[in-house]
Amino acid sequence: SSLAMPAAVASIGAWLRRHRWGRSLGAVAQTVVLICVGLSDRAEQRGLEWIPGIVLTLCAVVFYVHEYSETNAASNFAKFVDILCELLMAVSDSFVPGSIWRRVLDLPVVALLAFSVAEFVRAFSLAPQWRRSWWLLCEAASSSADFAWCFAEMLGSSNIFVTMTCRAILRSAAILLLFDEISGLWETSSRRGRGKEE
């Protein structure tokens, strides 16, 4: 049924959050994302940028399951769109820049990234607690950088300034998201510790 998949994802996410290693999964995945962003330029020089793309897709799946919310459907949908974005970019990156297949994929990639930005902003606007949902804006900034990078490539106007600016935004967003994961993990551990003392 249409409700079976969300229910299964919610159950897996709840099960992960009940275990210490499961609660740490988000921080581990975000660390992997930061490493992938840092190594993306080297991978691109060797024509292997699709490898970080596949890893980022898997991390997006982890985030979707690990942070699945039963109260914020907009956030869940935005993260699902992010999975599609990462997967489509990974497929596009597997082709040589300038090739016909890469050009064919550029348009849906750019369109989906623009949609991703809009969905993350919408999810933030619908979040009940904005102070705890600022990470959605980081995700929107990350998708915006990917959008600008891919759009410039599609137009054939990509240059060192565009590349360096987009990489700086992606790294900054990844660092902030890692901080959010670690602070959330610390807050949960502290709350559990106080519960045991009481």
Tab-separated table of C-alpha atoms in Angstrom:
chain	number	residue	atom	x	y	z
A	1	SER	CA	0.000	0.000	0.000
A	2	SER	CA	0.976	3.664	-0.306
A	3	LEU	CA	1.498	3.908	3.472
A	4	ALA	CA	3.669	0.780	3.750
A	5	MET	CA	6.908	2.435	2.616
A	6	PRO	CA	6.725	5.496	4.934
A	7	ALA	CA	5.751	3.238	7.844
A	8	ALA	CA	8.710	0.946	7.169
A	9	VAL	CA	11.124	3.883	6.916
A	10	ALA	CA	9.749	5.383	10.137
A	11	SER	CA	10.155	2.031	11.929
A	12	ILE	CA	13.757	1.615	10.762
A	13	GLY	CA	14.571	5.208	11.724
A	14	ALA	CA	13.064	4.748	15.197
A	15	TRP	CA	14.981	1.471	15.635
A	16	LEU	CA	18.260	3.172	14.685
A	17	ARG	CA	17.690	6.021	17.127
A	18	ARG	CA	17.211	3.537	19.983
A	19	HIS	CA	20.821	2.344	19.621
A	20	ARG	CA	23.941	4.377	20.340
A	21	TRP	CA	25.619	3.364	17.064
A	22	GLY	CA	22.391	4.135	15.210
A	23	ARG	CA	22.182	7.620	16.701
A	24	SER	CA	25.776	8.201	15.576
A	25	LEU	CA	24.987	7.167	12.001
A	26	GLY	CA	23.976	10.675	10.915
A	27	ALA	CA	27.257	12.189	12.146
A	28	VAL	CA	29.274	9.426	10.462
A	29	ALA	CA	27.430	9.906	7.174
A	30	GLN	CA	27.892	13.686	7.338
A	31	THR	CA	31.639	13.179	7.958
A	32	VAL	CA	31.752	11.029	4.826
A	33	VAL	CA	29.929	13.806	2.927
A	34	LEU	CA	32.526	16.354	4.073
A	35	ILE	CA	35.354	14.059	2.943
A	36	CYS	CA	33.679	13.504	-0.451
A	37	VAL	CA	33.248	17.259	-0.964
A	38	GLY	CA	36.906	17.791	-0.077
A	39	LEU	CA	38.074	15.105	-2.519
A	40	SER	CA	35.709	16.046	-5.355
A	41	ASP	CA	38.299	18.148	-7.201
A	42	ARG	CA	40.846	15.301	-7.217
A	43	ALA	CA	38.191	12.842	-8.344
A	44	GLU	CA	37.187	15.214	-11.151
A	45	GLN	CA	40.801	15.557	-12.328
A	46	ARG	CA	41.003	11.754	-12.646
A	47	GLY	CA	37.588	11.436	-14.290
A	48	LEU	CA	36.199	9.606	-11.260
A	49	GLU	CA	33.747	12.194	-9.929
A	50	TRP	CA	30.952	9.624	-10.216
A	51	ILE	CA	32.461	7.709	-7.261
A	52	PRO	CA	31.861	10.527	-4.726
A	53	GLY	CA	28.457	10.912	-6.379
A	54	ILE	CA	27.499	7.313	-5.568
A	55	VAL	CA	28.781	7.707	-1.990
A	56	LEU	CA	26.798	10.940	-1.570
A	57	THR	CA	23.685	9.171	-2.861
A	58	LEU	CA	24.093	6.439	-0.251
A	59	CYS	CA	24.598	9.082	2.445
A	60	ALA	CA	21.397	10.832	1.301
A	61	VAL	CA	19.552	7.525	1.756
A	62	VAL	CA	21.017	7.203	5.265
A	63	PHE	CA	19.833	10.723	6.149
A	64	TYR	CA	16.373	10.012	4.765
A	65	VAL	CA	15.947	6.915	6.943
A	66	HIS	CA	17.847	8.137	10.011
A	67	GLU	CA	16.068	11.505	10.209
A	68	TYR	CA	12.651	10.454	8.952
A	69	SER	CA	10.033	12.623	10.647
A	70	GLU	CA	6.492	11.520	11.353
A	71	THR	CA	5.449	15.151	11.860
A	72	ASN	CA	7.223	17.009	9.018
A	73	ALA	CA	6.210	15.448	5.695
A	74	ALA	CA	7.739	18.389	3.787
A	75	SER	CA	11.163	17.638	5.264
A	76	ASN	CA	10.844	13.955	4.326
A	77	PHE	CA	9.900	14.831	0.760
A	78	ALA	CA	12.766	17.328	0.444
A	79	LYS	CA	15.259	14.663	1.553
A	80	PHE	CA	13.730	12.171	-0.894
A	81	VAL	CA	14.191	14.688	-3.720
A	82	ASP	CA	17.798	15.113	-2.536
A	83	ILE	CA	18.360	11.379	-3.044
A	84	LEU	CA	17.131	11.675	-6.638
A	85	CYS	CA	19.388	14.719	-7.195
A	86	GLU	CA	22.501	12.937	-5.928
A	87	LEU	CA	21.705	9.818	-7.962
A	88	LEU	CA	21.077	11.749	-11.178
A	89	MET	CA	24.255	13.811	-10.696
A	90	ALA	CA	26.250	10.622	-10.122
A	91	VAL	CA	24.886	9.145	-13.371
A	92	SER	CA	25.671	12.402	-15.221
A	93	ASP	CA	29.206	12.482	-13.788
A	94	SER	CA	29.879	8.995	-15.134
A	95	PHE	CA	29.974	10.480	-18.649
A	96	VAL	CA	32.792	12.613	-20.038
A	97	PRO	CA	32.130	16.389	-19.787
A	98	GLY	CA	30.795	17.648	-23.107
A	99	SER	CA	29.545	14.235	-24.224
A	100	ILE	CA	26.047	13.942	-25.670
A	101	TRP	CA	24.762	11.874	-22.725
A	102	ARG	CA	26.028	14.395	-20.199
A	103	ARG	CA	24.351	17.202	-22.112
A	104	VAL	CA	21.102	15.231	-22.222
A	105	LEU	CA	21.225	14.691	-18.450
A	106	ASP	CA	22.197	18.283	-17.614
A	107	LEU	CA	18.668	19.657	-18.101
A	108	PRO	CA	16.828	17.216	-15.766
A	109	VAL	CA	19.677	17.541	-13.225
A	110	VAL	CA	19.374	21.343	-13.172
A	111	ALA	CA	15.565	21.200	-13.027
A	112	LEU	CA	15.581	18.689	-10.170
A	113	LEU	CA	18.168	20.713	-8.228
A	114	ALA	CA	16.034	23.847	-8.561
A	115	PHE	CA	13.062	21.853	-7.280
A	116	SER	CA	15.218	20.544	-4.411
A	117	VAL	CA	16.130	24.093	-3.332
A	118	ALA	CA	12.458	25.088	-3.359
A	119	GLU	CA	11.455	22.016	-1.332
A	120	PHE	CA	14.097	22.569	1.366
A	121	VAL	CA	13.036	26.218	1.718
A	122	ARG	CA	9.378	25.148	1.859
A	123	ALA	CA	10.175	22.509	4.498
A	124	PHE	CA	11.943	25.165	6.583
A	125	SER	CA	8.983	27.534	6.315
A	126	LEU	CA	6.616	24.765	7.504
A	127	ALA	CA	8.857	23.557	10.340
A	128	PRO	CA	7.267	24.038	13.800
A	129	GLN	CA	10.577	25.080	15.391
A	130	TRP	CA	12.688	27.206	13.062
A	131	ARG	CA	15.665	27.329	15.416
A	132	ARG	CA	16.008	23.560	15.245
A	133	SER	CA	15.361	23.418	11.501
A	134	TRP	CA	18.080	25.780	10.268
A	135	TRP	CA	19.859	22.769	8.781
A	136	LEU	CA	17.192	22.770	6.045
A	137	LEU	CA	18.576	26.115	4.867
A	138	CYS	CA	22.067	24.557	4.783
A	139	GLU	CA	20.673	21.814	2.561
A	140	ALA	CA	19.045	24.478	0.377
A	141	ALA	CA	22.385	26.317	0.095
A	142	SER	CA	24.122	23.065	-0.838
A	143	SER	CA	21.551	22.303	-3.531
A	144	SER	CA	21.850	25.921	-4.773
A	145	ALA	CA	25.620	25.481	-5.197
A	146	ASP	CA	25.081	22.229	-7.111
A	147	PHE	CA	22.463	24.000	-9.239
A	148	ALA	CA	24.800	26.913	-10.096
A	149	TRP	CA	27.662	24.524	-10.877
A	150	CYS	CA	25.575	22.265	-13.138
A	151	PHE	CA	23.800	25.217	-14.787
A	152	ALA	CA	27.143	26.874	-15.626
A	153	GLU	CA	28.384	23.563	-17.038
A	154	MET	CA	25.220	23.171	-19.113
A	155	LEU	CA	25.745	26.639	-20.597
A	156	GLY	CA	29.431	25.929	-21.171
A	157	SER	CA	30.384	28.949	-19.049
A	158	SER	CA	31.873	27.180	-16.032
A	159	ASN	CA	35.082	28.856	-14.812
A	160	ILE	CA	37.421	28.803	-11.828
A	161	PHE	CA	35.398	31.471	-9.980
A	162	VAL	CA	32.124	29.535	-10.279
A	163	THR	CA	33.844	26.274	-9.349
A	164	MET	CA	35.662	27.678	-6.302
A	165	THR	CA	32.574	29.556	-5.054
A	166	CYS	CA	30.349	26.485	-5.344
A	167	ARG	CA	32.943	24.286	-3.636
A	168	ALA	CA	33.275	26.815	-0.799
A	169	ILE	CA	29.493	26.817	-0.290
A	170	LEU	CA	29.330	23.010	-0.374
A	171	ARG	CA	32.165	22.685	2.165
A	172	SER	CA	30.684	25.333	4.476
A	173	ALA	CA	27.253	23.678	4.346
A	174	ALA	CA	28.797	20.249	5.017
A	175	ILE	CA	30.704	21.598	8.053
A	176	LEU	CA	27.576	23.267	9.479
A	177	LEU	CA	25.514	20.125	8.934
A	178	LEU	CA	28.193	18.034	10.668
A	179	PHE	CA	28.107	20.467	13.597
A	180	ASP	CA	24.310	20.076	13.715
A	181	GLU	CA	24.597	16.276	13.747
A	182	ILE	CA	27.206	16.291	16.529
A	183	SER	CA	25.320	18.832	18.648
A	184	GLY	CA	22.122	16.795	18.246
A	185	LEU	CA	23.974	13.646	19.262
A	186	TRP	CA	25.457	15.419	22.290
A	187	GLU	CA	22.067	16.789	23.320
A	188	THR	CA	20.473	13.339	23.095
A	189	SER	CA	23.283	11.735	25.118
A	190	SER	CA	23.067	14.437	27.794
A	191	ARG	CA	19.295	14.050	28.044
A	192	ARG	CA	19.602	10.278	28.411
A	193	GLY	CA	22.339	10.745	31.024
A	194	ARG	CA	20.151	13.056	33.110
A	195	GLY	CA	17.288	10.585	32.793
A	196	LYS	CA	19.420	7.802	34.257
A	197	GLU	CA	20.560	10.001	37.161
A	198	GLU	CA	16.969	10.812	38.041
